[in-house]
């Protein structure tokens, strides 16, 4: 597997897992009914943002990450990022590799830290991964996320200094 900058031609390979993950509605605050074009505009970022893909030896897109300044102006020295791994490839270290890539990118770009604004508390695999990469939960919005079954769970704000 290797990680490279995503090209426009990668979107047709990203869309199926992006759509499946967002439509499931249990891990992202994205609308569940995004069209492909709407999803593309949310995921395929222009500078100063960046979108990458993790690609298998056979060229299959296994996952993707987007990274960007968390805020503008006085908050632009903190990065943020989002990650998706194709469900059929979960549990193979792709999310970890993408996370490590984002940390190195943010460090090389001169960011002072990385902040995730909305990590779904019930997404325990993601919370565990980010903690293992040095992120801490710095706050939780109680019942900040409505799950598809109508129940509520918290939204963590996570941070990692660089």
PDB file of N, CA, C and O in Angstrom, residues 62-117:
ATOM      1  N   UNK A  62      -8.097   2.007  -1.296  1.00  0.00           N
ATOM      2  CA  UNK A  62      -8.477   1.328  -0.063  1.00  0.00           C
ATOM      3  C   UNK A  62      -9.069   2.280   0.971  1.00  0.00           C
ATOM      4  O   UNK A  62      -9.807   1.862   1.869  1.00  0.00           O
ATOM      5  N   UNK A  63      -8.707   3.541   0.877  1.00  0.00           N
ATOM      6  CA  UNK A  63      -9.157   4.544   1.832  1.00  0.00           C
ATOM      7  C   UNK A  63      -8.718   5.913   1.383  1.00  0.00           C
ATOM      8  O   UNK A  63      -7.995   6.061   0.394  1.00  0.00           O
ATOM      9  N   UNK A  64      -9.132   6.915   2.132  1.00  0.00           N
ATOM     10  CA  UNK A  64      -8.820   8.292   1.774  1.00  0.00           C
ATOM     11  C   UNK A  64      -8.832   9.157   3.029  1.00  0.00           C
ATOM     12  O   UNK A  64      -9.469   8.813   4.028  1.00  0.00           O
ATOM     13  N   UNK A  65      -8.128  10.259   2.949  1.00  0.00           N
ATOM     14  CA  UNK A  65      -8.139  11.257   4.024  1.00  0.00           C
ATOM     15  C   UNK A  65      -8.131  12.637   3.392  1.00  0.00           C
ATOM     16  O   UNK A  65      -7.555  12.843   2.317  1.00  0.00           O
ATOM     17  N   UNK A  66      -8.782  13.564   4.069  1.00  0.00           N
ATOM     18  CA  UNK A  66      -8.709  14.969   3.666  1.00  0.00           C
ATOM     19  C   UNK A  66      -8.179  15.743   4.851  1.00  0.00           C
ATOM     20  O   UNK A  66      -8.465  15.426   6.002  1.00  0.00           O
ATOM     21  N   UNK A  67      -7.341  16.702   4.579  1.00  0.00           N
ATOM     22  CA  UNK A  67      -6.726  17.490   5.636  1.00  0.00           C
ATOM     23  C   UNK A  67      -6.745  18.957   5.251  1.00  0.00           C
ATOM     24  O   UNK A  67      -6.687  19.290   4.080  1.00  0.00           O
ATOM     25  N   UNK A  68      -6.818  19.814   6.270  1.00  0.00           N
ATOM     26  CA  UNK A  68      -7.003  21.235   6.008  1.00  0.00           C
ATOM     27  C   UNK A  68      -6.771  22.019   7.298  1.00  0.00           C
ATOM     28  O   UNK A  68      -6.737  21.426   8.382  1.00  0.00           O
ATOM     29  N   UNK A  69      -6.632  23.352   7.180  1.00  0.00           N
ATOM     30  CA  UNK A  69      -6.606  24.152   8.397  1.00  0.00           C
ATOM     31  C   UNK A  69      -7.938  23.971   9.126  1.00  0.00           C
ATOM     32  O   UNK A  69      -8.999  23.926   8.494  1.00  0.00           O
ATOM     33  N   UNK A  70      -7.903  23.870  10.443  1.00  0.00           N
ATOM     34  CA  UNK A  70      -9.133  23.687  11.208  1.00  0.00           C
ATOM     35  C   UNK A  70     -10.019  24.930  11.137  1.00  0.00           C
ATOM     36  O   UNK A  70     -11.233  24.821  11.078  1.00  0.00           O
ATOM     37  N   UNK A  71      -9.415  26.092  11.175  1.00  0.00           N
ATOM     38  CA  UNK A  71     -10.141  27.362  11.117  1.00  0.00           C
ATOM     39  C   UNK A  71      -9.357  28.304  10.208  1.00  0.00           C
ATOM     40  O   UNK A  71      -8.237  28.008   9.808  1.00  0.00           O
ATOM     41  N   UNK A  72      -9.922  29.448   9.934  1.00  0.00           N
ATOM     42  CA  UNK A  72      -9.231  30.486   9.169  1.00  0.00           C
ATOM     43  C   UNK A  72      -8.558  31.460  10.131  1.00  0.00           C
ATOM     44  O   UNK A  72      -8.687  31.321  11.351  1.00  0.00           O
ATOM     45  N   UNK A  73      -7.849  32.413   9.601  1.00  0.00           N
ATOM     46  CA  UNK A  73      -7.272  33.485  10.397  1.00  0.00           C
ATOM     47  C   UNK A  73      -6.456  32.999  11.563  1.00  0.00           C
ATOM     48  O   UNK A  73      -5.527  32.211  11.409  1.00  0.00           O
ATOM     49  N   UNK A  74      -6.805  33.472  12.759  1.00  0.00           N
ATOM     50  CA  UNK A  74      -6.043  33.166  13.965  1.00  0.00           C
ATOM     51  C   UNK A  74      -6.078  31.708  14.385  1.00  0.00           C
ATOM     52  O   UNK A  74      -5.324  31.308  15.270  1.00  0.00           O
ATOM     53  N   UNK A  75      -6.923  30.881  13.769  1.00  0.00           N
ATOM     54  CA  UNK A  75      -6.964  29.452  14.087  1.00  0.00           C
ATOM     55  C   UNK A  75      -6.348  28.576  13.018  1.00  0.00           C
ATOM     56  O   UNK A  75      -6.398  27.349  13.114  1.00  0.00           O
ATOM     57  N   UNK A  76      -5.733  29.201  12.000  1.00  0.00           N
ATOM     58  CA  UNK A  76      -5.215  28.447  10.856  1.00  0.00           C
ATOM     59  C   UNK A  76      -3.926  27.689  11.148  1.00  0.00           C
ATOM     60  O   UNK A  76      -3.440  26.966  10.290  1.00  0.00           O
ATOM     61  N   UNK A  77      -3.375  27.824  12.347  1.00  0.00           N
ATOM     62  CA  UNK A  77      -2.143  27.106  12.694  1.00  0.00           C
ATOM     63  C   UNK A  77      -2.431  25.717  13.262  1.00  0.00           C
ATOM     64  O   UNK A  77      -1.509  24.962  13.578  1.00  0.00           O
ATOM     65  N   UNK A  78      -3.726  25.360  13.366  1.00  0.00           N
ATOM     66  CA  UNK A  78      -4.133  24.027  13.810  1.00  0.00           C
ATOM     67  C   UNK A  78      -4.778  23.326  12.618  1.00  0.00           C
ATOM     68  O   UNK A  78      -5.662  23.882  11.960  1.00  0.00           O
ATOM     69  N   UNK A  79      -4.333  22.119  12.335  1.00  0.00           N
ATOM     70  CA  UNK A  79      -4.878  21.340  11.223  1.00  0.00           C
ATOM     71  C   UNK A  79      -6.100  20.551  11.678  1.00  0.00           C
ATOM     72  O   UNK A  79      -6.345  20.382  12.879  1.00  0.00           O
ATOM     73  N   UNK A  80      -6.831  20.051  10.717  1.00  0.00           N
ATOM     74  CA  UNK A  80      -7.908  19.106  10.965  1.00  0.00           C
ATOM     75  C   UNK A  80      -7.879  18.078   9.846  1.00  0.00           C
ATOM     76  O   UNK A  80      -7.194  18.276   8.832  1.00  0.00           O
ATOM     77  N   UNK A  81      -8.596  16.990  10.017  1.00  0.00           N
ATOM     78  CA  UNK A  81      -8.607  15.950   8.988  1.00  0.00           C
ATOM     79  C   UNK A  81      -9.814  15.047   9.183  1.00  0.00           C
ATOM     80  O   UNK A  81     -10.414  15.007  10.260  1.00  0.00           O
ATOM     81  N   UNK A  82     -10.152  14.340   8.127  1.00  0.00           N
ATOM     82  CA  UNK A  82     -11.197  13.316   8.153  1.00  0.00           C
ATOM     83  C   UNK A  82     -10.671  12.113   7.383  1.00  0.00           C
ATOM     84  O   UNK A  82      -9.870  12.264   6.451  1.00  0.00           O
ATOM     85  N   UNK A  83     -11.157  10.947   7.753  1.00  0.00           N
ATOM     86  CA  UNK A  83     -10.628   9.699   7.214  1.00  0.00           C
ATOM     87  C   UNK A  83     -11.753   8.747   6.875  1.00  0.00           C
ATOM     88  O   UNK A  83     -12.737   8.666   7.616  1.00  0.00           O
ATOM     89  N   UNK A  84     -11.597   7.992   5.795  1.00  0.00           N
ATOM     90  CA  UNK A  84     -12.530   6.925   5.459  1.00  0.00           C
ATOM     91  C   UNK A  84     -11.738   5.758   4.888  1.00  0.00           C
ATOM     92  O   UNK A  84     -10.868   5.957   4.034  1.00  0.00           O
ATOM     93  N   UNK A  85     -12.072   4.575   5.359  1.00  0.00           N
ATOM     94  CA  UNK A  85     -11.481   3.341   4.832  1.00  0.00           C
ATOM     95  C   UNK A  85     -12.617   2.524   4.243  1.00  0.00           C
ATOM     96  O   UNK A  85     -13.677   2.377   4.867  1.00  0.00           O
ATOM     97  N   UNK A  86     -12.401   2.005   3.062  1.00  0.00           N
ATOM     98  CA  UNK A  86     -13.413   1.171   2.426  1.00  0.00           C
ATOM     99  C   UNK A  86     -13.751   0.013   3.361  1.00  0.00           C
ATOM    100  O   UNK A  86     -12.843  -0.664   3.859  1.00  0.00           O
ATOM    101  N   UNK A  87     -15.037  -0.198   3.643  1.00  0.00           N
ATOM    102  CA  UNK A  87     -15.422  -1.215   4.630  1.00  0.00           C
ATOM    103  C   UNK A  87     -14.806  -2.595   4.397  1.00  0.00           C
ATOM    104  O   UNK A  87     -14.434  -3.271   5.344  1.00  0.00           O
ATOM    105  N   UNK A  88     -14.632  -3.010   3.178  1.00  0.00           N
ATOM    106  CA  UNK A  88     -14.033  -4.307   2.897  1.00  0.00           C
ATOM    107  C   UNK A  88     -12.551  -4.392   3.213  1.00  0.00           C
ATOM    108  O   UNK A  88     -11.967  -5.481   3.181  1.00  0.00           O
ATOM    109  N   UNK A  89     -11.949  -3.256   3.528  1.00  0.00           N
ATOM    110  CA  UNK A  89     -10.511  -3.217   3.825  1.00  0.00           C
ATOM    111  C   UNK A  89     -10.226  -2.771   5.259  1.00  0.00           C
ATOM    112  O   UNK A  89      -9.068  -2.538   5.613  1.00  0.00           O
ATOM    113  N   UNK A  90     -11.264  -2.658   6.074  1.00  0.00           N
ATOM    114  CA  UNK A  90     -11.091  -2.230   7.465  1.00  0.00           C
ATOM    115  C   UNK A  90     -10.288  -3.265   8.247  1.00  0.00           C
ATOM    116  O   UNK A  90     -10.298  -4.464   7.925  1.00  0.00           O
ATOM    117  N   UNK A  91      -9.571  -2.787   9.258  1.00  0.00           N
ATOM    118  CA  UNK A  91      -8.816  -3.679  10.131  1.00  0.00           C
ATOM    119  C   UNK A  91      -7.476  -4.116   9.576  1.00  0.00           C
ATOM    120  O   UNK A  91      -6.836  -5.007  10.135  1.00  0.00           O
ATOM    121  N   UNK A  92      -7.004  -3.470   8.521  1.00  0.00           N
ATOM    122  CA  UNK A  92      -5.730  -3.838   7.892  1.00  0.00           C
ATOM    123  C   UNK A  92      -4.642  -2.782   8.060  1.00  0.00           C
ATOM    124  O   UNK A  92      -3.634  -2.820   7.383  1.00  0.00           O
ATOM    125  N   UNK A  93      -4.886  -1.799   8.928  1.00  0.00           N
ATOM    126  CA  UNK A  93      -3.875  -0.775   9.173  1.00  0.00           C
ATOM    127  C   UNK A  93      -3.941   0.417   8.246  1.00  0.00           C
ATOM    128  O   UNK A  93      -3.075   1.294   8.307  1.00  0.00           O
ATOM    129  N   UNK A  94      -4.956   0.487   7.408  1.00  0.00           N
ATOM    130  CA  UNK A  94      -5.063   1.586   6.448  1.00  0.00           C
ATOM    131  C   UNK A  94      -5.370   2.893   7.170  1.00  0.00           C
ATOM    132  O   UNK A  94      -4.761   3.930   6.886  1.00  0.00           O
ATOM    133  N   UNK A  95      -6.290   2.865   8.119  1.00  0.00           N
ATOM    134  CA  UNK A  95      -6.607   4.070   8.890  1.00  0.00           C
ATOM    135  C   UNK A  95      -5.407   4.577   9.656  1.00  0.00           C
ATOM    136  O   UNK A  95      -5.146   5.783   9.697  1.00  0.00           O
ATOM    137  N   UNK A  96      -4.656   3.663  10.264  1.00  0.00           N
ATOM    138  CA  UNK A  96      -3.432   4.051  10.985  1.00  0.00           C
ATOM    139  C   UNK A  96      -2.429   4.699  10.028  1.00  0.00           C
ATOM    140  O   UNK A  96      -1.849   5.743  10.322  1.00  0.00           O
ATOM    141  N   UNK A  97      -2.226   4.090   8.864  1.00  0.00           N
ATOM    142  CA  UNK A  97      -1.279   4.645   7.887  1.00  0.00           C
ATOM    143  C   UNK A  97      -1.722   6.035   7.430  1.00  0.00           C
ATOM    144  O   UNK A  97      -0.895   6.949   7.313  1.00  0.00           O
ATOM    145  N   UNK A  98      -3.012   6.203   7.184  1.00  0.00           N
ATOM    146  CA  UNK A  98      -3.517   7.526   6.801  1.00  0.00           C
ATOM    147  C   UNK A  98      -3.339   8.527   7.942  1.00  0.00           C
ATOM    148  O   UNK A  98      -2.947   9.673   7.720  1.00  0.00           O
ATOM    149  N   UNK A  99      -3.618   8.098   9.175  1.00  0.00           N
ATOM    150  CA  UNK A  99      -3.425   8.974  10.328  1.00  0.00           C
ATOM    151  C   UNK A  99      -1.978   9.410  10.479  1.00  0.00           C
ATOM    152  O   UNK A  99      -1.683  10.586  10.707  1.00  0.00           O
ATOM    153  N   UNK A 100      -1.051   8.465  10.357  1.00  0.00           N
ATOM    154  CA  UNK A 100       0.372   8.801  10.444  1.00  0.00           C
ATOM    155  C   UNK A 100       0.780   9.741   9.321  1.00  0.00           C
ATOM    156  O   UNK A 100       1.569  10.668   9.532  1.00  0.00           O
ATOM    157  N   UNK A 101       0.227   9.527   8.129  1.00  0.00           N
ATOM    158  CA  UNK A 101       0.517  10.402   6.995  1.00  0.00           C
ATOM    159  C   UNK A 101       0.059  11.840   7.292  1.00  0.00           C
ATOM    160  O   UNK A 101       0.801  12.796   7.042  1.00  0.00           O
ATOM    161  N   UNK A 102      -1.138  11.971   7.826  1.00  0.00           N
ATOM    162  CA  UNK A 102      -1.668  13.302   8.139  1.00  0.00           C
ATOM    163  C   UNK A 102      -0.819  13.984   9.211  1.00  0.00           C
ATOM    164  O   UNK A 102      -0.526  15.180   9.107  1.00  0.00           O
ATOM    165  N   UNK A 103      -0.409  13.250  10.220  1.00  0.00           N
ATOM    166  CA  UNK A 103       0.445  13.835  11.264  1.00  0.00           C
ATOM    167  C   UNK A 103       1.743  14.357  10.659  1.00  0.00           C
ATOM    168  O   UNK A 103       2.160  15.489  10.943  1.00  0.00           O
ATOM    169  N   UNK A 104       2.370  13.571   9.809  1.00  0.00           N
ATOM    170  CA  UNK A 104       3.623  14.013   9.175  1.00  0.00           C
ATOM    171  C   UNK A 104       3.394  15.194   8.247  1.00  0.00           C
ATOM    172  O   UNK A 104       4.202  16.124   8.199  1.00  0.00           O
ATOM    173  N   UNK A 105       2.297  15.172   7.491  1.00  0.00           N
ATOM    174  CA  UNK A 105       1.973  16.293   6.612  1.00  0.00           C
ATOM    175  C   UNK A 105       1.793  17.564   7.426  1.00  0.00           C
ATOM    176  O   UNK A 105       2.356  18.610   7.089  1.00  0.00           O
ATOM    177  N   UNK A 106       1.006  17.479   8.492  1.00  0.00           N
ATOM    178  CA  UNK A 106       0.737  18.663   9.313  1.00  0.00           C
ATOM    179  C   UNK A 106       2.023  19.206   9.933  1.00  0.00           C
ATOM    180  O   UNK A 106       2.238  20.424   9.973  1.00  0.00           O
ATOM    181  N   UNK A 107       2.872  18.320  10.403  1.00  0.00           N
ATOM    182  CA  UNK A 107       4.149  18.740  10.982  1.00  0.00           C
ATOM    183  C   UNK A 107       5.006  19.442   9.918  1.00  0.00           C
ATOM    184  O   UNK A 107       5.551  20.521  10.152  1.00  0.00           O
ATOM    185  N   UNK A 108       5.101  18.836   8.733  1.00  0.00           N
ATOM    186  CA  UNK A 108       5.914  19.411   7.653  1.00  0.00           C
ATOM    187  C   UNK A 108       5.365  20.755   7.182  1.00  0.00           C
ATOM    188  O   UNK A 108       6.135  21.628   6.757  1.00  0.00           O
ATOM    189  N   UNK A 109       4.056  20.941   7.273  1.00  0.00           N
ATOM    190  CA  UNK A 109       3.426  22.191   6.853  1.00  0.00           C
ATOM    191  C   UNK A 109       3.506  23.279   7.921  1.00  0.00           C
ATOM    192  O   UNK A 109       3.062  24.405   7.695  1.00  0.00           O
ATOM    193  N   UNK A 110       4.029  22.941   9.095  1.00  0.00           N
ATOM    194  CA  UNK A 110       4.211  23.937  10.146  1.00  0.00           C
ATOM    195  C   UNK A 110       3.031  24.116  11.093  1.00  0.00           C
ATOM    196  O   UNK A 110       3.020  25.068  11.878  1.00  0.00           O
ATOM    197  N   UNK A 111       2.054  23.227  11.038  1.00  0.00           N
ATOM    198  CA  UNK A 111       0.945  23.312  11.991  1.00  0.00           C
ATOM    199  C   UNK A 111       1.459  23.029  13.400  1.00  0.00           C
ATOM    200  O   UNK A 111       2.406  22.277  13.593  1.00  0.00           O
ATOM    201  N   UNK A 112       0.805  23.601  14.392  1.00  0.00           N
ATOM    202  CA  UNK A 112       1.199  23.403  15.798  1.00  0.00           C
ATOM    203  C   UNK A 112       0.427  22.269  16.461  1.00  0.00           C
ATOM    204  O   UNK A 112       0.782  21.821  17.541  1.00  0.00           O
ATOM    205  N   UNK A 113      -0.626  21.806  15.820  1.00  0.00           N
ATOM    206  CA  UNK A 113      -1.412  20.708  16.354  1.00  0.00           C
ATOM    207  C   UNK A 113      -2.452  20.276  15.347  1.00  0.00           C
ATOM    208  O   UNK A 113      -2.604  20.890  14.284  1.00  0.00           O
ATOM    209  N   UNK A 114      -3.164  19.211  15.696  1.00  0.00           N
ATOM    210  CA  UNK A 114      -4.264  18.716  14.874  1.00  0.00           C
ATOM    211  C   UNK A 114      -5.478  18.578  15.789  1.00  0.00           C
ATOM    212  O   UNK A 114      -5.378  18.037  16.890  1.00  0.00           O
ATOM    213  N   UNK A 115      -6.608  19.058  15.315  1.00  0.00           N
ATOM    214  CA  UNK A 115      -7.856  18.969  16.070  1.00  0.00           C
ATOM    215  C   UNK A 115      -8.909  18.287  15.220  1.00  0.00           C
ATOM    216  O   UNK A 115      -9.129  18.662  14.071  1.00  0.00           O
ATOM    217  N   UNK A 116      -9.540  17.279  15.786  1.00  0.00           N
ATOM    218  CA  UNK A 116     -10.710  16.658  15.176  1.00  0.00           C
ATOM    219  C   UNK A 116     -11.915  17.235  15.898  1.00  0.00           C
ATOM    220  O   UNK A 116     -12.023  17.131  17.120  1.00  0.00           O
ATOM    221  N   UNK A 117     -12.833  17.829  15.167  1.00  0.00           N
ATOM    222  CA  UNK A 117     -13.954  18.549  15.755  1.00  0.00           C
ATOM    223  C   UNK A 117     -15.133  17.668  16.134  1.00  0.00           C
ATOM    224  O   UNK A 117     -15.950  18.078  16.956  1.00  0.00           O
TER     225      UNK A 117
END
